[in-house]
Every structure is written in C-alpha cells, then in structure tokens.
Coordinates of C-alpha atoms and ligand atoms in Angstrom, one line a residue:
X1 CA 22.4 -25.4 4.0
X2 CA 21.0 -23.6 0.8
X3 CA 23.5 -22.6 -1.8
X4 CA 23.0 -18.6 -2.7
X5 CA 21.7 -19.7 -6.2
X6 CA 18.5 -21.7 -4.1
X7 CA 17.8 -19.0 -2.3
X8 CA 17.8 -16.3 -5.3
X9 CA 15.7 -18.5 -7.0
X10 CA 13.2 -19.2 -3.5
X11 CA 13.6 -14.3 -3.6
X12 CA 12.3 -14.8 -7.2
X13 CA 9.6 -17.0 -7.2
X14 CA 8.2 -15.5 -3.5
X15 CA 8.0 -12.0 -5.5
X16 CA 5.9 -14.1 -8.1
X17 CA 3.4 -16.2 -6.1
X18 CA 2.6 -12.8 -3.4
X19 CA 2.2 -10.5 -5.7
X20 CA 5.2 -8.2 -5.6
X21 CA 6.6 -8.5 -8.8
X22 CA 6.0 -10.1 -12.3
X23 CA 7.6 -10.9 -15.4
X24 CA 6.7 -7.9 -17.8
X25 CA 4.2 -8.9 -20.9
X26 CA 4.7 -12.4 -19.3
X27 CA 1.7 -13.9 -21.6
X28 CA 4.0 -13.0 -24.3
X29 CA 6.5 -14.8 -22.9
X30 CA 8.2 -11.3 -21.5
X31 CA 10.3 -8.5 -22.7
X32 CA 13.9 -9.4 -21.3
X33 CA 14.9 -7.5 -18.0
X34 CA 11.9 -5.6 -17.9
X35 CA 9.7 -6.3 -14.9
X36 CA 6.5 -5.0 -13.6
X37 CA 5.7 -4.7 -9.7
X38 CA 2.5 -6.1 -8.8
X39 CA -0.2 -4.9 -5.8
X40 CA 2.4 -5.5 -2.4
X41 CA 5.5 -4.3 -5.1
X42 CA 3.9 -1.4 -6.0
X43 CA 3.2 -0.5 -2.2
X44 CA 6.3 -1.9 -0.9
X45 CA 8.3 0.5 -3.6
X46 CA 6.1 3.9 -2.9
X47 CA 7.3 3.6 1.0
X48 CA 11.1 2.7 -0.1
X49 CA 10.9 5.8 -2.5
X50 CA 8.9 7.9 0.7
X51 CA 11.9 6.6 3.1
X52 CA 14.3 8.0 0.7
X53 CA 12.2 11.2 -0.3
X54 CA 11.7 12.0 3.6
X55 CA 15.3 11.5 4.5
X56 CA 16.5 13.8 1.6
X57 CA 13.8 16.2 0.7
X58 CA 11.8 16.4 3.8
X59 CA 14.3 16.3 6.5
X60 CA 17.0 18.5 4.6
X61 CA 15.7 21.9 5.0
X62 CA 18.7 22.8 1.7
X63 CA 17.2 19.9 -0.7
X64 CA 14.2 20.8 -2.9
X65 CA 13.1 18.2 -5.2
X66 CA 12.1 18.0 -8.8
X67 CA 10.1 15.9 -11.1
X68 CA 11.6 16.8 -14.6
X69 CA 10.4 15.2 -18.1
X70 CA 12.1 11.8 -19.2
X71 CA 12.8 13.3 -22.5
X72 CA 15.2 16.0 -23.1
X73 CA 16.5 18.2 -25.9
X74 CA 19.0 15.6 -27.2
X75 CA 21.8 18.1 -27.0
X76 CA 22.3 17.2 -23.3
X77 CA 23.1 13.7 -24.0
X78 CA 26.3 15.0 -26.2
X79 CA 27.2 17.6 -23.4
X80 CA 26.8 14.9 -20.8
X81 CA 29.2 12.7 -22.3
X82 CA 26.8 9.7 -23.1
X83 CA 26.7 10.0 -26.3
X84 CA 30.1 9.6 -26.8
X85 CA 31.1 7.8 -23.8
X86 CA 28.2 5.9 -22.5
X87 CA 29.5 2.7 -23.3
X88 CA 30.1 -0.9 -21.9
X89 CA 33.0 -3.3 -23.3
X90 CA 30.6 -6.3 -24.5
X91 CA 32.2 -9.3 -25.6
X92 CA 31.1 -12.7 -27.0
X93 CA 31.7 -15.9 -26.3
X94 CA 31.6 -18.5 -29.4
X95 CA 30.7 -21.7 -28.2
X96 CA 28.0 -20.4 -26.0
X97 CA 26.9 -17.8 -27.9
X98 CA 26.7 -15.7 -24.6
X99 CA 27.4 -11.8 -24.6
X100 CA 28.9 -10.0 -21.0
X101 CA 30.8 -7.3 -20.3
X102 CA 34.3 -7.4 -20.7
X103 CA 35.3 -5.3 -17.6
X104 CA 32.7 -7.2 -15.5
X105 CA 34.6 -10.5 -16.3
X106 CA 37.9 -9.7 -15.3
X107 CA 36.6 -7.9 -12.0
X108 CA 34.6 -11.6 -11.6
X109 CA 38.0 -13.0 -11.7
X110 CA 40.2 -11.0 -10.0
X111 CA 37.5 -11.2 -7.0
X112 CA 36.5 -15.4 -7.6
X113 CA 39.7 -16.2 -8.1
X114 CA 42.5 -14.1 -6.9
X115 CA 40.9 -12.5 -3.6
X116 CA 39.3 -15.9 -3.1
X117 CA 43.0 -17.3 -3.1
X118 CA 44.4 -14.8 -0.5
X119 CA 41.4 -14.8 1.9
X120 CA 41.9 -18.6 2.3
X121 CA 45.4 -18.4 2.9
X122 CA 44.6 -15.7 5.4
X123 CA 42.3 -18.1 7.0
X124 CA 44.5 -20.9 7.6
X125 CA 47.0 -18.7 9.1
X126 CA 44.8 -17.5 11.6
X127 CA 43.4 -21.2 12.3
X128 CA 47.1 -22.2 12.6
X129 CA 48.2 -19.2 14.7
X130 CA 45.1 -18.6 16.4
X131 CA 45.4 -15.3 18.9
X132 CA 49.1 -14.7 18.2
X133 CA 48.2 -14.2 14.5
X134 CA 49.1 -10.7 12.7
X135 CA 46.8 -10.1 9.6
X136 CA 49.3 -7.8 8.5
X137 CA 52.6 -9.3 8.7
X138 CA 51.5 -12.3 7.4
X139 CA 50.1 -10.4 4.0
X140 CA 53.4 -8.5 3.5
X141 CA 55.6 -11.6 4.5
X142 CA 53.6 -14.8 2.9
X143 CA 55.2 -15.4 -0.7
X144 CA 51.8 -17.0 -1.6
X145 CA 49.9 -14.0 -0.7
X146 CA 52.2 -11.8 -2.1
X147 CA 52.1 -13.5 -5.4
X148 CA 48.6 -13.2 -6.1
X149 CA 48.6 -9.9 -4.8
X150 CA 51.1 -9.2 -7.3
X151 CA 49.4 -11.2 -9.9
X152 CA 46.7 -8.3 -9.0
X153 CA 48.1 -5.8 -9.5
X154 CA 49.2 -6.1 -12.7
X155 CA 45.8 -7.0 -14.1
X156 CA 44.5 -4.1 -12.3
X157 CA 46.7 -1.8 -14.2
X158 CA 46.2 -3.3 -17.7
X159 CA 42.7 -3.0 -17.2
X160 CA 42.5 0.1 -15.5
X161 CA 44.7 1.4 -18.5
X162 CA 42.7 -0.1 -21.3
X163 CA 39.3 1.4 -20.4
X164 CA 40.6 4.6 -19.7
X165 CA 41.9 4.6 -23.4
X166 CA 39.2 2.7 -24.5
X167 CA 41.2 0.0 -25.8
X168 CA 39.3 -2.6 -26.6
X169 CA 42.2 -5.1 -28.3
X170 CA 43.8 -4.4 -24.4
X171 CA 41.3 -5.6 -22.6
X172 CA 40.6 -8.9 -25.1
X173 CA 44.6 -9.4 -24.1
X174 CA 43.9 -9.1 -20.5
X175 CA 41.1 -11.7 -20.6
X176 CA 42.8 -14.3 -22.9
X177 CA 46.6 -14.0 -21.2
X178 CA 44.7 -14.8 -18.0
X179 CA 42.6 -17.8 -19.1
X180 CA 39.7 -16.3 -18.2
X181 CA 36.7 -18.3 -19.1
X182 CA 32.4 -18.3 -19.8
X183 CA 31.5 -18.1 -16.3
X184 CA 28.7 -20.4 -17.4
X185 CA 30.1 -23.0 -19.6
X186 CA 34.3 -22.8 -19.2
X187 CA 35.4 -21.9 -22.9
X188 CA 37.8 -19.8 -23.8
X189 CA 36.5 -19.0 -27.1
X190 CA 35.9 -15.4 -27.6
X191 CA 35.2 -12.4 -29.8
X192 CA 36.8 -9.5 -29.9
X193 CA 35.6 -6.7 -27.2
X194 CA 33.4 -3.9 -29.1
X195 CA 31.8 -0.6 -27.6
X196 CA 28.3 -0.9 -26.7
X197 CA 26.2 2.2 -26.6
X198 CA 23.5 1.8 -23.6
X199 CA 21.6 4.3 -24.0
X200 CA 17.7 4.0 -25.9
X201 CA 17.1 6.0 -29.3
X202 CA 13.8 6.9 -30.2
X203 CA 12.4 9.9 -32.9
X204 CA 10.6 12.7 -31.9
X205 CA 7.6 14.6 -34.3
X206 CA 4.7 12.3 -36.4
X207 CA 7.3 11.7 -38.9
X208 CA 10.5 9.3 -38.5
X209 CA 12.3 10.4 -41.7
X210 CA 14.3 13.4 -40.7
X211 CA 12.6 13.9 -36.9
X212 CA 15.8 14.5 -34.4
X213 CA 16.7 11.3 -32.6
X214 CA 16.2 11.7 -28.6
X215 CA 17.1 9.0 -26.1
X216 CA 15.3 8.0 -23.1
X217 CA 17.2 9.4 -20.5
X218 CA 19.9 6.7 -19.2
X219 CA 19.7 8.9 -15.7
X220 CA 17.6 11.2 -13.6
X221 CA 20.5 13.5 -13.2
X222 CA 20.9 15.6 -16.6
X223 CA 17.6 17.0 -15.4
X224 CA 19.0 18.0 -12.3
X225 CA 22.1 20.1 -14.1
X226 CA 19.8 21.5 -16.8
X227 CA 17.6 22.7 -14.4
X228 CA 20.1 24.3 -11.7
X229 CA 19.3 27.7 -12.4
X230 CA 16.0 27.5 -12.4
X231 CA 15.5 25.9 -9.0
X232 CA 18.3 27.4 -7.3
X233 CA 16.6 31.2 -8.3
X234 CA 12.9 30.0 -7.4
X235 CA 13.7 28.9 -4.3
X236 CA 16.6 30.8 -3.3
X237 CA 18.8 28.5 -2.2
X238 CA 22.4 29.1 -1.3
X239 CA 25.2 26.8 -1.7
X240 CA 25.9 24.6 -0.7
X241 CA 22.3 22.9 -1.0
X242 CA 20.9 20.1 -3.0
X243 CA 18.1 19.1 -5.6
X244 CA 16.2 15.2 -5.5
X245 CA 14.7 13.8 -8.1
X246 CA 12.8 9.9 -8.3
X247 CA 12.2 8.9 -11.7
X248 CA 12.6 6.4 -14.7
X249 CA 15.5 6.0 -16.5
X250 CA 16.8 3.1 -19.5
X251 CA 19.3 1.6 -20.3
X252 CA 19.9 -0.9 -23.1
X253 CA 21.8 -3.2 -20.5
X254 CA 24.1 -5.8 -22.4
X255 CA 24.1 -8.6 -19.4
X256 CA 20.7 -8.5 -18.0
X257 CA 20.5 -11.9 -15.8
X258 CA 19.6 -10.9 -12.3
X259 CA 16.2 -10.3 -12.5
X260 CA 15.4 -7.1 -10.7
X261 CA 19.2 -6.0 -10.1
X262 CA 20.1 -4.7 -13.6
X263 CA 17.1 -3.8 -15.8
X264 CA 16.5 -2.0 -19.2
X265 CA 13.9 0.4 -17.6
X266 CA 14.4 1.5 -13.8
X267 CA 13.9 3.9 -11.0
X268 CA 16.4 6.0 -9.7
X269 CA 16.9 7.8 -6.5
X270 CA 19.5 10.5 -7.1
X271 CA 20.3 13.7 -5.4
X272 CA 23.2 16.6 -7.0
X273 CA 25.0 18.4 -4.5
X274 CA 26.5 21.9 -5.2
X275 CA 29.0 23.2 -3.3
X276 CA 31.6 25.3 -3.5
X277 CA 34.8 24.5 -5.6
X278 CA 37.3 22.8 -3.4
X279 CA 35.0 21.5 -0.7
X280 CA 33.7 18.8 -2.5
X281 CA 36.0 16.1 -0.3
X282 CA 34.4 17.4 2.7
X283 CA 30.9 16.9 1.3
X284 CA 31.7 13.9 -0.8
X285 CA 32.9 12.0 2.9
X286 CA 29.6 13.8 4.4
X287 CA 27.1 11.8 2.3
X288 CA 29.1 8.7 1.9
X289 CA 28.5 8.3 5.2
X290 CA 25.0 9.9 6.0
X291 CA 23.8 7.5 3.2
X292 CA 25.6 4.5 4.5
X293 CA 23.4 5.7 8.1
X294 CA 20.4 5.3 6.0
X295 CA 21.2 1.9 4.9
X296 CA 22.4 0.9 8.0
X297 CA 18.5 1.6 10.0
X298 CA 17.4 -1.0 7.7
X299 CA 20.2 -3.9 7.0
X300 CA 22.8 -5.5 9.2
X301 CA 26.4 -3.8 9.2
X302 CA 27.9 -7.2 7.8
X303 CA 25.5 -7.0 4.7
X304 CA 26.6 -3.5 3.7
X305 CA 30.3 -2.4 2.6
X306 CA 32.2 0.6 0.9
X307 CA 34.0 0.1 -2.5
X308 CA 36.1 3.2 -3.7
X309 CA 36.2 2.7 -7.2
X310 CA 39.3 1.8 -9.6
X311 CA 38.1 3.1 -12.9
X312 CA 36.3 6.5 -12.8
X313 CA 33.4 7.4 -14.8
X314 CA 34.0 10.3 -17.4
X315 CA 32.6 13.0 -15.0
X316 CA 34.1 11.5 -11.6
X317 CA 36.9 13.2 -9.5
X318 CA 36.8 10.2 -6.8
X319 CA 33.9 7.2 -6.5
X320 CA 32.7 4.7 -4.3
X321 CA 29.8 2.5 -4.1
X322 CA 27.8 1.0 -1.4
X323 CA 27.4 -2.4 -1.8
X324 CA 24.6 -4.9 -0.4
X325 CA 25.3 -8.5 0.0
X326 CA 23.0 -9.7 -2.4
X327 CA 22.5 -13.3 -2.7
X328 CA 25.1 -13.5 -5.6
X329 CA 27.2 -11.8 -3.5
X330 CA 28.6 -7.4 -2.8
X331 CA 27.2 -5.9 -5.3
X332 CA 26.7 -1.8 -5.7
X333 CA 23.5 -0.7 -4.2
X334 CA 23.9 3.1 -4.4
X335 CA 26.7 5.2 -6.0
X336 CA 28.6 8.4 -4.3
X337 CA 30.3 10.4 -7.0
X338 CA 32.6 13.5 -7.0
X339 CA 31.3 15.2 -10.7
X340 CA 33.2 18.1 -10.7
X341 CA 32.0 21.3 -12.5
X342 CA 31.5 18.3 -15.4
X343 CA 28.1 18.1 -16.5
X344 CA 27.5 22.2 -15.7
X345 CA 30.4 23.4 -17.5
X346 CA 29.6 21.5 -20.1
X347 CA 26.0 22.7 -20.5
X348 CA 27.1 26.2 -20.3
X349 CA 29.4 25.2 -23.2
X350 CA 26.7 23.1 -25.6
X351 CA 23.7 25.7 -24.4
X352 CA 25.9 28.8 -24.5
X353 CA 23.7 29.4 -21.2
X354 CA 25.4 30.5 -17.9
X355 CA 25.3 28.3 -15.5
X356 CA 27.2 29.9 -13.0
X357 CA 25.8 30.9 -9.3
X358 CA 27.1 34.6 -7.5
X359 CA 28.6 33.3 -3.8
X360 CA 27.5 36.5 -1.5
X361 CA 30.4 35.5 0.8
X362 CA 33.1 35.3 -1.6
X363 CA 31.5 38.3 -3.8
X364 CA 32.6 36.5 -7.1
X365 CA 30.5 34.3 -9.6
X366 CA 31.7 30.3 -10.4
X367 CA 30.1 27.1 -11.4
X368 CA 29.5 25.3 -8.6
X369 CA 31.0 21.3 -8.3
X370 CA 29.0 18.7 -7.4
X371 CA 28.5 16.0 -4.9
X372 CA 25.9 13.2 -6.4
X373 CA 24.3 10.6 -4.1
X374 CA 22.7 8.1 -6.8
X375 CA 20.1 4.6 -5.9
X376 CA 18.2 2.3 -7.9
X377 CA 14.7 1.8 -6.5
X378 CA 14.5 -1.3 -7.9
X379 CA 17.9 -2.3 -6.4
X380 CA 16.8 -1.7 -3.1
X381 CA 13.6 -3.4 -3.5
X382 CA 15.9 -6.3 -4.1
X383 CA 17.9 -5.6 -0.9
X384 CA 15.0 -5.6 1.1
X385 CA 13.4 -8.5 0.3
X386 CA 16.7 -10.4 0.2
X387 CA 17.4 -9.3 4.1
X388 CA 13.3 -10.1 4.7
X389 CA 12.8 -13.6 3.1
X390 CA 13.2 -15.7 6.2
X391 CA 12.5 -19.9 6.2
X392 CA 11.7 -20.6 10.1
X393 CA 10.5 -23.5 12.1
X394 CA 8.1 -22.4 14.4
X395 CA 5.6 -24.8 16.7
X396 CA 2.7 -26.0 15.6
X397 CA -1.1 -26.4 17.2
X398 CA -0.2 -30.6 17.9
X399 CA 3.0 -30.2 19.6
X400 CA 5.2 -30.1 16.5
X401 CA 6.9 -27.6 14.2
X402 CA 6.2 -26.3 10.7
X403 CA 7.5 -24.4 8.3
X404 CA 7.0 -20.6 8.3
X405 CA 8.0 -18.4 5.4
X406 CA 8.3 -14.8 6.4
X407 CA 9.1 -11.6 5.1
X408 CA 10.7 -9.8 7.3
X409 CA 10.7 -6.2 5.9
X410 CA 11.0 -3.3 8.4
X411 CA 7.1 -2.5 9.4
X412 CA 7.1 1.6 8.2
X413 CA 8.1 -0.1 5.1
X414 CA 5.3 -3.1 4.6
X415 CA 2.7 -2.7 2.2
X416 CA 0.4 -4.2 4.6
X417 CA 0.4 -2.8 7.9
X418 CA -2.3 -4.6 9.6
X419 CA -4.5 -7.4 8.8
X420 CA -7.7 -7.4 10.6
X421 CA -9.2 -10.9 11.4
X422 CA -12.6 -12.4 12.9
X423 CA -11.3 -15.3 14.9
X424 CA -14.4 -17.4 13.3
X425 CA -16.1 -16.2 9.8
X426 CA -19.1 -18.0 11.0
X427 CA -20.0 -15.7 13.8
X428 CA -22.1 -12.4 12.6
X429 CA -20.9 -10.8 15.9
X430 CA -17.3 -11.4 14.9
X431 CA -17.1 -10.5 11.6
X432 CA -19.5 -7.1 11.8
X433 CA -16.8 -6.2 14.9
X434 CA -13.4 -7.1 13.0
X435 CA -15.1 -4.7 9.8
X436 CA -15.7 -2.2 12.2
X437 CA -12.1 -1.9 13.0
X438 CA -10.9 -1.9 9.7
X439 CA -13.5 0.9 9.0
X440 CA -11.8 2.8 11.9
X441 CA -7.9 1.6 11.0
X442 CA -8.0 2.3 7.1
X443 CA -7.8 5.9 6.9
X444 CA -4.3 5.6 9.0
X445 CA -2.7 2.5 7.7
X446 CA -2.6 0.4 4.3
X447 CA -4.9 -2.8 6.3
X448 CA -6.5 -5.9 5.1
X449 CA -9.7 -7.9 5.6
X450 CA -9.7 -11.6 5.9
X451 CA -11.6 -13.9 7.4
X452 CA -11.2 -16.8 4.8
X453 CA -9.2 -20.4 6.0
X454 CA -8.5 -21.2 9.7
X455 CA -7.0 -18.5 11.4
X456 CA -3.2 -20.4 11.6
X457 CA -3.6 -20.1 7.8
X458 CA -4.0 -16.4 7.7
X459 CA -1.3 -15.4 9.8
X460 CA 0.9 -17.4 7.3
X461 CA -0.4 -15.7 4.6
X462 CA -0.1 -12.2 6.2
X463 CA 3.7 -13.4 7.4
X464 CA 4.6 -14.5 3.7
X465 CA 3.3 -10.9 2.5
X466 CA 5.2 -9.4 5.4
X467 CA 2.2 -8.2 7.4
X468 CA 3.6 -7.0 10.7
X469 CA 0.8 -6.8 12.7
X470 CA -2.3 -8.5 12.9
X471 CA -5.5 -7.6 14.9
X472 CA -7.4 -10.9 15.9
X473 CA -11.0 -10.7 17.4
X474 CA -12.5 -13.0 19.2
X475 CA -15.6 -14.3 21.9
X476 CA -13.7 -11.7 24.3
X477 CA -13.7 -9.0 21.9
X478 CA -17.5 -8.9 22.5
X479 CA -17.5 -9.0 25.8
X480 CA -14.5 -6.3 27.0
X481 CA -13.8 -4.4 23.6
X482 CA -10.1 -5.5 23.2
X483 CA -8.1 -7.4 20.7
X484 CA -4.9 -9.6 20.5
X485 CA -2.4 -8.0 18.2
X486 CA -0.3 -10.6 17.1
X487 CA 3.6 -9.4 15.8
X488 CA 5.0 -10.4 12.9
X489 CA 8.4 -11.9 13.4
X490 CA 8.1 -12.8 17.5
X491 CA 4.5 -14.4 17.0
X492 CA 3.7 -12.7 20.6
X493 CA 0.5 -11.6 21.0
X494 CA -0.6 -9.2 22.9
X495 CA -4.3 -8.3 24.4
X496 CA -5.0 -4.4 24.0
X497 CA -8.3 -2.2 24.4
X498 CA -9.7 -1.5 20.6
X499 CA -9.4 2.3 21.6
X500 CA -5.8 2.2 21.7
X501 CA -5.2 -0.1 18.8
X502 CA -4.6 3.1 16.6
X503 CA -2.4 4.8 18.2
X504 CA 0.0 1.5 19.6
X505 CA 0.1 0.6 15.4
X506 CA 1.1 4.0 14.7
X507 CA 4.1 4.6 16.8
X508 CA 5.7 1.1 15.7
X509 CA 5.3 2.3 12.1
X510 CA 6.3 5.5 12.3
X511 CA 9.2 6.5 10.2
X512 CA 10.7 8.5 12.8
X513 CA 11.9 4.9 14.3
X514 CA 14.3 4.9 10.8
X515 CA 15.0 8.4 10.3
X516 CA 15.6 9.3 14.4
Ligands
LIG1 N1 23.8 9.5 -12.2 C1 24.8 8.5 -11.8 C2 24.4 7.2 -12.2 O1 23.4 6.9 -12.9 P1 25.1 4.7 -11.9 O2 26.1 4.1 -10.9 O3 25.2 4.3 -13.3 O4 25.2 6.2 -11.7 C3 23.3 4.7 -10.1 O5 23.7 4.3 -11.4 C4 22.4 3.6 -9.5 O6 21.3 3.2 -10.3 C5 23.1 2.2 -9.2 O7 23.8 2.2 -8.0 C6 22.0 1.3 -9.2 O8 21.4 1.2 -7.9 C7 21.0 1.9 -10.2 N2 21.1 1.2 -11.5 C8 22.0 1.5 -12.5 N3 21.8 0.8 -13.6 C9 20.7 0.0 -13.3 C10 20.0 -1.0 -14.0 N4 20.3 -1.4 -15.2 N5 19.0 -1.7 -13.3 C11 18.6 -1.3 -12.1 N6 19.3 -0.4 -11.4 C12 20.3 0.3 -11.9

C-alpha cells in the first residue's frame, strides 16, 4: 500500500510529465509557490471555473457576475480590515531554521495527536464490543477519552483566546507547555510568534518616492462590496440576490509547501450574498449545502466533510469550511462565511459613500449583510486530480496484465474530450478518414489527432491525460462508416455509425449530467 506522501508526490510529478502544471520560471530554478498551468492545466481549469460560473451565474437567475480590476484604491484594504488584521502568527524554529504558522501547529497537534488518541480508543471499543457498542456512552464514560478530550479543550480555549487578542506571547505558551515540536525535525527550539502581514505592497505612478502604496488584492471580494451599488442599480436586482466574481488574488503565504494547495498568486471563486438583516442563518445554511451538492456531483461523500470553524475571521458572524480529503489529509476546499454588514458598513464609513439598498417590502433603507460562498481554483484543481489519478492493472494483448495510469476526471470536465485515432498510420484510407472526423468533431469538442506508436500506446497516453473517449477507425470504418469508441475508465468499446458519433459524445459531456 502507498503511504499518502508517495502518492502526493506520484499527483505532483503526473501534473509535470502531462502537461498540466509546471514549476513557475523553473529554468531559474522557480519562484517559490508560484506555479504555472500548462496546455491540459490550462484547459482542465477554464472548465472547473465554467462548472462553477454555470452553477452560480448562469443557473441563478439573482447572481450577476463581475470582473473587477486587481488593483484597488488602497483605502479599501484599511476599511476591509487587512491592513490591520490580515495577519498569520509565524514562528521559527531554531535548529531547523523552518518558519510555519503558529495557529496551524497547534491545530496539527490537537488533530495528529489528541483526536488521533481518542479515535483509536473508539476503535478498540467497537472491535471489543462489536454490535452492542454505544459510541456515545463510551465517549462520556471512558476516563481515557475523557482525558484527552479535556486535555482539548483547554488548548482550544487558550488558543482560541490568544488569537482573538492577538497575543502572540499566549500562543508561544500554548506551543511550548504542550511540547509541541518541528513537525519535520522534532525540536522544540523556537522563536517567539510575530505578526505576519500577507498581503503584497507595490507603488503606484512612474515614481516610487512618495507614489501611494497599493497591494495586490489578497481577495476577489473587496471588489464585490465596492461595487454593490453599482451592480445592484444596473441590473436591478432585489435582495436578496448575489454578485460572482473569478479572478487572481496574492498572498505573501508564510508556509508554502504543498505545491498547488497554498500559493502566493491564486484564483478565486467567490460569490457575496446580500440579504436582508437577520436572515443571514437561513441563507448561510442554504449555500452551505447547495455548495457541498456541487462538490458532491464530482467527489465521493467520504472525501468531502463540514468543519464549523473555532476562530472567526474579523468580518465573520459564524464559518465553516468544506474540506477535501487531500492526500495530506481534510483540508479546507471552499469557505462559507457569515460577513455581516462588515465590509459595507465599513466602506460607507472610509468612502463617506452610502451603501445602503431601499427594501420596497419593508419601505425602509439598510445595508444589507452578507452571505459569502469563497473557492480556490487552484484548490480544486488539486481535488480533482487527486480523486482522478488512478494506478490499475488492466489485461494485456499476451494474456497478462499491465499497468495503467489513469486520470479519472469527470468527462464535461477533461481537457481532452475525444482523441481520434487511425487504427494503422500506414494506411492513407485510414488516416484521411480518422482527419475527417476530427474535421467534423472539433468545432463541438476540445479533440486530438494521433496516429503515432501502436494503438495500445495511445489509449495509455489519452488515459494518463484523462481522455474519456476515444474514436478508433479501422478496415471496417471503410467499409460500413462506423467507429469503435473506446471509454475511458471501463475500456469497453463500443461500435457506432460515424453519423451519430457527435451527438452520443455530446450527451455524456454535457454539463447538465453535473448540474441536473
Ligand atoms: N473572501 C474570503 C476568503 O478569501 P479564505 O478562506 O481566506 O476566504 C477562500 O479563502 C478560499 O481561497 C480557500 O478556501 C481556498 O480554496 C482559497 N485559498 C486561500 N488562500 C489560498 C492560497 N494561498 N493558495 C491557494 N488557494 C487559496
């Protein structure tokens, strides 16, 4: 069996040699977490961004999108609370020289080593007990589980307190009372926890000296609020009703190890509600779970959790965060916050701009609150190849089996759709037909040409790319005008007239079979 370490290494290396995603100025030896998606990334991250775009925008007849400017009058970025508060507890370790995040170690060990504690007990009891076992009375009665659940809690509260009061010297006490050690390397010897500022300063105008400093935006949303009024009188929206926005944002990440998961330049996904004051529960529970629906078309349930969040972010009235099982395990794949009248209130404040909206219903004016549905593109890049990358054995021509390495990515979101090849490259009658077809196919569907290596060869290479058809022609071809079409992740192929080749490809891609 392959330790999750092998196979996040195997999800790395696969996104080298296909094509999907490189190392960014990688002949320079690269700029640390900053990557660069090559020809099948690109693709593969236009249709994740369409799946998302469709299932807000399109399908949503109360979301409009927007595509505002990465910089922004650098005014927001005090109002928003990220110049002041925009900050991770980074801490050093002296022996190793390695820098993480304060708050990120501690949640490492209460998870590694106090969950890990109680989930083992729980899973002796129920070996033990078997069918008469009761998960519950056994965690309120078992004096080992109720020790480390204990133990928990009171690290829980320490650190919940100390970030809320940004108290640094609190949450070096936290780490050294509980031993907690370099995840990498076991010392104990550490610095003491500073503020880290994440967000990117740059100067505006031809001149540095005295040009106002502006920051790459750290998120898509500050567009969103400082454009509220604008959008919601063009298109005459009523509350409650939402505005999308895909776009880049940066973040001067302290810990970036994971190559694609946390990045100094990303895409984000994000969508602000506005409702009504006092029905943002109802609409905060509303997309929690139409987004989990979303993720659950593509990924299996046991992959994909909830996590309500302990410590909430300056603008957050309640939080949670969808988490994928990565191969280093949950991790937060999209965030669902609560913001309050926050970030609008505030720019009404800064701008000395109303931003208030007049509810016909209740005849009065107010700023509305906000629901905010937030994804990394790049994040769920990752998700989706980590659920594709598949190892198989599969049978080969002499009565054996092989290895087959597959992606197994949901076919409307492939960046191949269909490969198009002449059984033999040698026969003109083959290979004028198979073009012909691709001809035909390519104004529907992203396809390929290849009629290079045997034909076993192909379909591996079309399977490692995560081609999930592909249209083989052969002797018979010539003779009746039909094709095998060859699916990716059953190998079954099927014999169908060239006439209705378009229209059988295009009802197994459609998006419909995600969004229905
Ligand atoms: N507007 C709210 C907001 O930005 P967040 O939880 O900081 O909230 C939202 O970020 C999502 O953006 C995360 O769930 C994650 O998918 C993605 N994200 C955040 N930081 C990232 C990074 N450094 N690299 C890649 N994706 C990131």
């Amino acid at each position: 069996m392959q330790n999750s370490q092998d196979t996040f290494k195997k999800i790395i290396s696969h996104c080298k040699e296909y094509g999907y995603i490189f190392q960014s100025s990688e002949i320079y030896d690269g700029l640390s977490a900053v990557y660069d998606y090559g020809p099948y990334g690109s693709e593969l991250k236009n249709n994740i961004k369409n799946y998302w775009w469709s299932a807000m925008v399109k399908l949503n007849e109360n979301i409009v999108g927007i595509d505002s400017a990465i910089f922004m009058h650098p005014t927001i970025w005090k109002a928003s609370g990220h110049v002041d508060a925009f900050n991770d507890p980074l801490i050093d370790n002296k022996d190793s020289k390695k820098r993480y995040r304060a708050d990120t170690l501690i949640e490492d060990f209460i998870a590694n080593k106090i969950d890990k504690k109680i989930t083992k007990e729980v899973a002796k009891a129920r070996k033990r007990f078997g069918d008469d076992f009761d998960e519950a009375q056994f965690m309120s009665t078992n004096p080992r589980v109720l020790a480390n659940l204990e133990k928990k809690a009171a690290i829980m509260e320490r650190f919940t307190k100390a970030m809320e009061e940004n108290d640094m010297a609190g949450l070096k006490a936290v780490i050294e009372e509980n031993e907690i050690a370099d995840p990498e390397t076991g010392s104990k010897n550490w610095t003491d926890v500073r503020q880290f500022n994440l967000m990117f300063a740059t100067k505006m105008g031809a001149l540095a000296e005295g040009a106002d400093t502006i920051y790459l935006r750290p998120e898509t949303a500050q567009g969103i609020f400082v454009n509220f009024l604008n959008v919601q009188k063009t298109t005459r929206q009523k509350i409650p009703f939402g505005i999308a926005q895909i776009g880049k944002a940066f973040r001067n990440e302290i810990v970036a190890r994971q190559f694609i998961f946390r990045m100094r330049e990303f895409e984000q996904m994000e969508m602000q509600f506005f409702v009504r004051p006092g029905t943002e529960m109802e609409f905060y529970n509303y997309w929690k779970e139409t987004r989990m629906k979303w993720h659950r078309a593509l990924f299996p349930e046991s992959k994909l959790r909830f996590h309500d969040h302990d410590n909430l972010a300056h603008y957050a009235n309640a939080a949670l965060d969808i988490e994928f099982e990565f191969p280093f395990g949950f991790k937060e794949l999209e965030g669902i916050h609560s913001r309050t009248d926050f970030d609008l209130a505030s720019h009404q404040e800064y701008s000395g701009k109303k931003l208030q909206y007049f509810d016909p219903e209740l005849q009065e004016n107010y700023v509305p609150y906000v629901v905010e549905t937030s994804i990394g593109v790049d994040r769920m890049f990752l998700a989706t190849i980590s659920n594709a990358l598949t190892e198989e054995e599969v049978p080969d021509a002499k009565g054996g089996t092989a290895k087959r390495v597959v992606l197994k990515i949901h076919p409307a979101l492939c960046p191949v759709k269909v490969a198009i090849l002449p059984l033999v490259k040698k026969d003109e009658a083959l290979t004028s037909k198979a073009r012909s077809i691709f001809e035909q196919l390519k104004f529907s569907h992203n396809c390929q040409y290849d009629e290079k290596d045997a034909i076993g060869r192909r379909y591996r290479r079309q399977d490692a790319i995560g081609t999930p058809y592909c249209v083989t022609v052969d002797t018979q071809t010539i003779e009746d005008n039909t094709v095998t079409l060859r699916e990716r992740d059953s190998m079954e192929q099927v014999r169908i007239p060239i006439s209705g080749l378009e229209q059988a490809i295009a009802e197994k891609l459609d998006l419909r079979n995600l969004l229905g």
